[in-house]
C-alpha atoms as one frame of an Amber mdcrd trajectory, in Angstrom:
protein
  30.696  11.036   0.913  28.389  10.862  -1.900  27.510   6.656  -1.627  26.599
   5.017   1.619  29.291   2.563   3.323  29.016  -0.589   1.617  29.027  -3.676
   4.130  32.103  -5.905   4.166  32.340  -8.311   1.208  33.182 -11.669   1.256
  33.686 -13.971  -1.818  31.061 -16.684  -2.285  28.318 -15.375  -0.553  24.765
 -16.873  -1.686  22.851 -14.631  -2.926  19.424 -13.917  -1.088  16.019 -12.538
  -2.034  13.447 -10.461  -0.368   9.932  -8.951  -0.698   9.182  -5.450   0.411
   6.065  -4.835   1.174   5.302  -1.008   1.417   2.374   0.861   2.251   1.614
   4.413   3.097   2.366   5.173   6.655   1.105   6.510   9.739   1.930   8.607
  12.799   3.975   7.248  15.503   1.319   8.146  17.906  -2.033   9.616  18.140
  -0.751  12.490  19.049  -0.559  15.950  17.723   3.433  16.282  17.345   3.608
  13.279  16.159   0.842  13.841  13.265   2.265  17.001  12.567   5.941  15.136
  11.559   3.471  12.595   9.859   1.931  14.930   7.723   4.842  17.528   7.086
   6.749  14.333   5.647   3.296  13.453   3.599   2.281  16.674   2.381   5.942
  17.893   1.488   5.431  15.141  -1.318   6.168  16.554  -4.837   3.860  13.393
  -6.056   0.974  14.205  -3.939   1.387  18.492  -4.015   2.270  19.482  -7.518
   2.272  23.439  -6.470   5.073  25.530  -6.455   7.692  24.907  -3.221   7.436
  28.470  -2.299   3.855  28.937  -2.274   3.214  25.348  -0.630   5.497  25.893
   1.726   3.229  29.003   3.239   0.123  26.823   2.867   1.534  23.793   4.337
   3.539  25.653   7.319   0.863  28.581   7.828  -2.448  26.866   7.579  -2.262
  23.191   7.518   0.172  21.873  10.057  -1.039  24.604  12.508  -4.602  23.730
  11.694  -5.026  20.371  10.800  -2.650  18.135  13.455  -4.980  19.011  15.930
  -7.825  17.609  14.384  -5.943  14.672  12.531  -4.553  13.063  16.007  -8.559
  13.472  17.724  -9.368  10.822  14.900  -6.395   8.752  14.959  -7.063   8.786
  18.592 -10.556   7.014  17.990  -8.908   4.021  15.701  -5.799   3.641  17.938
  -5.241   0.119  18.920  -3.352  -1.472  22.141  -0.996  -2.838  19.585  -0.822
   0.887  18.000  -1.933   2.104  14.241  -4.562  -0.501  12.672  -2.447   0.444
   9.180   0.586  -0.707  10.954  -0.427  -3.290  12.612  -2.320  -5.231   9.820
   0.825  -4.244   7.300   3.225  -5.751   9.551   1.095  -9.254  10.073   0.372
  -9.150   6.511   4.452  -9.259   5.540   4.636 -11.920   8.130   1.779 -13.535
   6.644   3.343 -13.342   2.925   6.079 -14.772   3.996   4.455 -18.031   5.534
   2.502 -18.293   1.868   5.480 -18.240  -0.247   7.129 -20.619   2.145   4.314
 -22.771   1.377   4.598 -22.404  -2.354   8.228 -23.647  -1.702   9.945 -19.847
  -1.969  12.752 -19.269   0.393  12.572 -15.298   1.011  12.551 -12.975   3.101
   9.510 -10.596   3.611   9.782  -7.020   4.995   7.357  -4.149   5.169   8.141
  -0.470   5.125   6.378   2.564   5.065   6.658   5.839   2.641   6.050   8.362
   5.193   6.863   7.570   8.793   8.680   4.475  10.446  10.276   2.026   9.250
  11.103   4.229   6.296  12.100   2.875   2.830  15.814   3.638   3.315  16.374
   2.367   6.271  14.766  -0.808   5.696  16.454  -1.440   2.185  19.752  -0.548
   4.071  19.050  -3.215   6.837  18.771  -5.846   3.631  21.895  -4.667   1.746
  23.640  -5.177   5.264  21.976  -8.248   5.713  23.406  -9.827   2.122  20.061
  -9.768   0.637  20.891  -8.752  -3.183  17.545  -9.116  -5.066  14.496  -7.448
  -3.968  10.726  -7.789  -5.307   9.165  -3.916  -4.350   5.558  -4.747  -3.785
   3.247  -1.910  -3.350   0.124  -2.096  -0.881  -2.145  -0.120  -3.792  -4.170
  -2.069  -5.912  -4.726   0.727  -8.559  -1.695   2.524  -9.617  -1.252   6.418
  -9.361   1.607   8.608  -9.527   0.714   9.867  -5.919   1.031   6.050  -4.385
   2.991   3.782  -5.998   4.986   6.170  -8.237   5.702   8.078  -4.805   7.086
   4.419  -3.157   9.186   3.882  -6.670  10.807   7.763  -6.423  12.436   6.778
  -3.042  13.519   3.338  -3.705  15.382   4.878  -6.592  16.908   7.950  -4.556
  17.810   5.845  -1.964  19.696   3.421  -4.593  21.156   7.215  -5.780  23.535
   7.211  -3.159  24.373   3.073  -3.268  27.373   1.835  -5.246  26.307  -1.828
  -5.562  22.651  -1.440  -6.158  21.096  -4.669  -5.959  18.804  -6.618  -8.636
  15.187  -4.918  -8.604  11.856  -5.759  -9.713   8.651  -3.335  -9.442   5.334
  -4.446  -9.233   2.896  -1.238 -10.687  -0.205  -2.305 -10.306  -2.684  -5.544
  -9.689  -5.951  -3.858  -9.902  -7.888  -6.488 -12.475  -5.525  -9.250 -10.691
  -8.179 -12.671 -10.622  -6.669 -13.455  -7.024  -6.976  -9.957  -5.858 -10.818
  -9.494  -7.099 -11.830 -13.093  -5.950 -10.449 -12.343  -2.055 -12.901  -8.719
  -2.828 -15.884 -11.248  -3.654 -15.091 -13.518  -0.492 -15.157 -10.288   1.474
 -18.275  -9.330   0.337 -20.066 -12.540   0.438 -19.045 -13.050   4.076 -20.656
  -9.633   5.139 -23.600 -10.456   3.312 -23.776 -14.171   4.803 -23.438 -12.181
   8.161 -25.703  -9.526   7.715 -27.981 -10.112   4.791 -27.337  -7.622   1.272
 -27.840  -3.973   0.977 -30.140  -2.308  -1.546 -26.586  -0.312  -2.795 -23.343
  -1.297  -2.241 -20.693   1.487  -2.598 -17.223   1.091  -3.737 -15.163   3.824
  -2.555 -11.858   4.265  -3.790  -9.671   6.961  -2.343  -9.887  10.181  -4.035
  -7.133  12.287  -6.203  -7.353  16.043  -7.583  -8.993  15.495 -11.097  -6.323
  17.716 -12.976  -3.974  14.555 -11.941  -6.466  12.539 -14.201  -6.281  15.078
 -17.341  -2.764  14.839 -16.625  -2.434  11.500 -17.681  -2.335   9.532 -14.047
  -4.171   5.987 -14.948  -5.559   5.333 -10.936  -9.189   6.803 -12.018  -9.631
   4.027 -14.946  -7.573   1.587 -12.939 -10.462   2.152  -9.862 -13.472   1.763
 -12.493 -11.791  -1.681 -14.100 -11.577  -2.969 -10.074 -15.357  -2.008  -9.092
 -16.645  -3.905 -12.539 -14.824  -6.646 -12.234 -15.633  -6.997  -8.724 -19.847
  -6.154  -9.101 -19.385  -8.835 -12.492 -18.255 -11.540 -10.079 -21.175 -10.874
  -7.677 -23.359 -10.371 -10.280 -24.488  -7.081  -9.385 -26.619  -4.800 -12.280
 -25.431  -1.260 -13.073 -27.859   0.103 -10.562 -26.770  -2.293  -7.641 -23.760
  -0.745  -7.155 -21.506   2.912  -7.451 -18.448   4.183  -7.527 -17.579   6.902
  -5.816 -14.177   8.817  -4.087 -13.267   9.965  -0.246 -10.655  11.364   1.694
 -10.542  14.858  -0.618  -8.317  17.839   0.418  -8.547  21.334  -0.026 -11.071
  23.648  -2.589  -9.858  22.042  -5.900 -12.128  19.450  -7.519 -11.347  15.978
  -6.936 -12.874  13.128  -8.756 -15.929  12.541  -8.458 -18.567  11.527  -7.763
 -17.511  12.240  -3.422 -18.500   9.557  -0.878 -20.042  11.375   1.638 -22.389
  12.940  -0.063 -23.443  10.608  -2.357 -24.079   8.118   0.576 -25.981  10.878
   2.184 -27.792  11.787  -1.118 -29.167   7.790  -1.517 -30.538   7.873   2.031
 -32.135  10.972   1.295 -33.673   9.484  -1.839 -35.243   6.483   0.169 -32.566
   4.017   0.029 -32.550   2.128   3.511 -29.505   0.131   3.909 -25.974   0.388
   2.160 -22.892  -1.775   2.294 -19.473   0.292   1.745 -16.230  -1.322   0.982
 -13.232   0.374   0.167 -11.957  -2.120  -2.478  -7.906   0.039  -2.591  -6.823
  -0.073   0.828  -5.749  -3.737   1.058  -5.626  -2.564   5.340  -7.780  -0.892
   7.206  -6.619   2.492   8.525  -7.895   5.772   9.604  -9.591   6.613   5.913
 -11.272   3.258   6.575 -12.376   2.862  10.083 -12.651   6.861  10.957 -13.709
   8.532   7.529 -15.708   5.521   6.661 -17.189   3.262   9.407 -17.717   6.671
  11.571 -18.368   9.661   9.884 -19.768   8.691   6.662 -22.158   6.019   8.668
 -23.233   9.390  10.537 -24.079  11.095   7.630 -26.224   8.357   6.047 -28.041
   7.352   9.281 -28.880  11.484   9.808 -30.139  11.739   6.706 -32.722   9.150
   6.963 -30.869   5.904   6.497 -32.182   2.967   8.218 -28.565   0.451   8.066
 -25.144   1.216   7.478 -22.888  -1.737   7.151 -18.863  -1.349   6.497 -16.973
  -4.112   4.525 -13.520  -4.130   6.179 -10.580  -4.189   3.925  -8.596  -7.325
   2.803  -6.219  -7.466   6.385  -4.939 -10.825   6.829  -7.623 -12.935   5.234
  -6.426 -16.141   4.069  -8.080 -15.654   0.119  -6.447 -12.155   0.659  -2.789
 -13.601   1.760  -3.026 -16.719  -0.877  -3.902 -13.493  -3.463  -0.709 -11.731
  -2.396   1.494 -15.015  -2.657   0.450 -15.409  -5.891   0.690 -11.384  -6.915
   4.302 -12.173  -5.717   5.262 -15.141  -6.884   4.673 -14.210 -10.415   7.280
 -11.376 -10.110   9.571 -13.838  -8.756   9.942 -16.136 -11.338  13.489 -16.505
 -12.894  14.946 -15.912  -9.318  16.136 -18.836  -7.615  13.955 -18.812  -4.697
  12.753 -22.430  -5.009  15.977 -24.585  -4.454  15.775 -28.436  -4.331  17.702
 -29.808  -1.151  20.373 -31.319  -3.858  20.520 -27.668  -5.511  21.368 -26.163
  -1.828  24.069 -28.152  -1.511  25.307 -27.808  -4.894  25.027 -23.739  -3.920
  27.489 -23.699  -0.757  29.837 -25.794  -2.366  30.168 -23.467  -5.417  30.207
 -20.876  -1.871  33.225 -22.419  -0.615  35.335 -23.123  -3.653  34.515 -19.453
  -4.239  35.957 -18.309  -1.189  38.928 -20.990  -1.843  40.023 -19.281  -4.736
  39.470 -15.967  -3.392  42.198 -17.138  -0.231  44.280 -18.668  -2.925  44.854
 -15.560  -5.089  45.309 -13.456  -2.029  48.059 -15.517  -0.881  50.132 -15.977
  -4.321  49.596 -11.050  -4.220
């Protein structure tokens, strides 16, 4: 059939709202099968591969998978919690988390999490809320910064999920909240807590994941989007021009990425004299294995073999309260107009409407 089964209906029904939080994903387990289905699913990605399907395919199924898995699940295995994938673990708090917030703010929804690549995927958890009568949903991206490769990637399977749905429900889309005031304030609080803690670097860098440059030229905002975050952020903490860079990790392959790279400008400024540096990575909003692995292992390696005295990583935003109020409020202004904030008197006015509903729905079946 070309649409899903739609669940039973039943005249009356209140409508309900929920939140889907969605971030990127991660393997099932630190293990190499399981990072190779990870990373097929990932890398098969028209949004983050633009290179023709025939000629990726022999890369992808040739080289990297073969290549790659191997090494991928060796780091995954050095950031693998008890509870299982830090990026899983701190995205699955976080929804529970939002939820609490809004509750607090007087919002009666629900708050899910799915993930783009890996489990629970986007269909199956937007089928568990159609099945569960939930009719309006707020999409709610875990990236900051918007790129096609992120957020436009999370928006293309929402909408071919909803391809094969007859009775799509009411949708709202939040792009971006890069220069949000919450969003940067929880980023100062972060910082100011390491530095409380363990005193201020002569550099702190910003790294921002990194993305082939011809997606830039190409018109993909994330690269500006990044810039606006870091100067907001160093303006709050009133940081000069030379107190602080910007720079880009996590590149793949030959082509050129932006720039300038992470590693080796953190190994360049230790090389020049500079003794300690602070790194946060201001768009991950949880810490995960570009964080913990890429970050807080091998790029304090570099910087410490190169002559650097003190390496201090800023964990990410995880389930900090300024962080969690931020998200609330990110959320609550895409919420307004729904009726997610019912008086008690309201309620009750609700199922009543509910049950003459299904009154006159048993009526006019009876007098067929």
């Amino acid at each position: 059939m070309r649409f899903l089964k739609e669940p039973d209906y039943s005249h009356g029904k209140i409508g309900k709202t929920a939140v889907v939080l969605i971030n990127l994903g991660t393997p099932d387990a630190p293990t190499r099968p399981a990072v190779r289905r990870y990373l097929k699913q990932f890398l098969w990605d028209r949004r983050i591969v633009e290179v023709p399907r025939a000629i990726w395919w022999l890369i992808l199924h040739g080289i990297i998978l073969p290549f790659r898995s191997g090494q991928s699940a060796k780091k995954y295995t050095s950031i693998w919690t008890n509870d299982g994938s830090p990026l899983k673990v701190h995205t699955e708090k976080q929804a529970v988390l939002l939820k609490g917030y809004l509750g607090e703010r007087g919002h009666e929804v629900h708050v899910t999490y799915a993930m783009r690549y890996g489990t629970p995927s986007i269909p199956d958890v937007l089928q568990k809320l159609k099945a569960d009568g939930y009719d309006r949903l707020l999409i709610l991206s875990a990236y900051p910064q918007y790129s096609a490769t992120t957020t436009g990637s999370n928006f293309d399977a929402v909408f071919s999920h909803y391809q094969q749905v007859r009775n799509i429900p009411e949708l709202r889309l939040v792009k971006n909240y890069h220069d949000h005031e919450a969003y940067i304030e929880a980023l100062r609080l972060s910082v100011l807590a390491s530095w409380q803690t363990n005193g201020r670097p002569e550099k702190l860098v910003m790294s921002f994941h990194g993305l082939p440059k011809a997606f830039l030229l190409r018109g993909d905002v994330y690269h500006c989007e990044c810039y606006k975050t870091a100067r907001l952020l160093a303006e709050k903490l009133g940081l000069s021009k030379d107190q602080y860079i910007v720079t880009f990790q996590s590149r793949l392959g030959k082509a050129e990425w932006l720039q300038p790279y992470t590693a080796p400008t953190v190994t360049q400024l230790a090389k020049d004299g500079v003794r300690r540096v602070d790194v946060i990575c201001p768009g991950f909003i949880a810490d995960c294995l570009e964080t913990l692995e890429e970050i807080a292992m091998e790029v304090r390696a570099d910087f410490l073999q190169a002559g650097g005295k003190e390496f201090n990583y800023i964990p990410c935003l995880n389930e900090s309260p300024s962080w969690l109020r931020a998200l609330a409020e990110i959320a609550e202004q895409h919420l307004i107009g729904w009726p997610t904030m019912l008086t008690v008197s309201m309620r009750e006015e609700q199922k009543q409407q509910a049950l003459l509903s299904r009154a006159e729905a048993k009526r006019m079946g009876a007098n067929q």
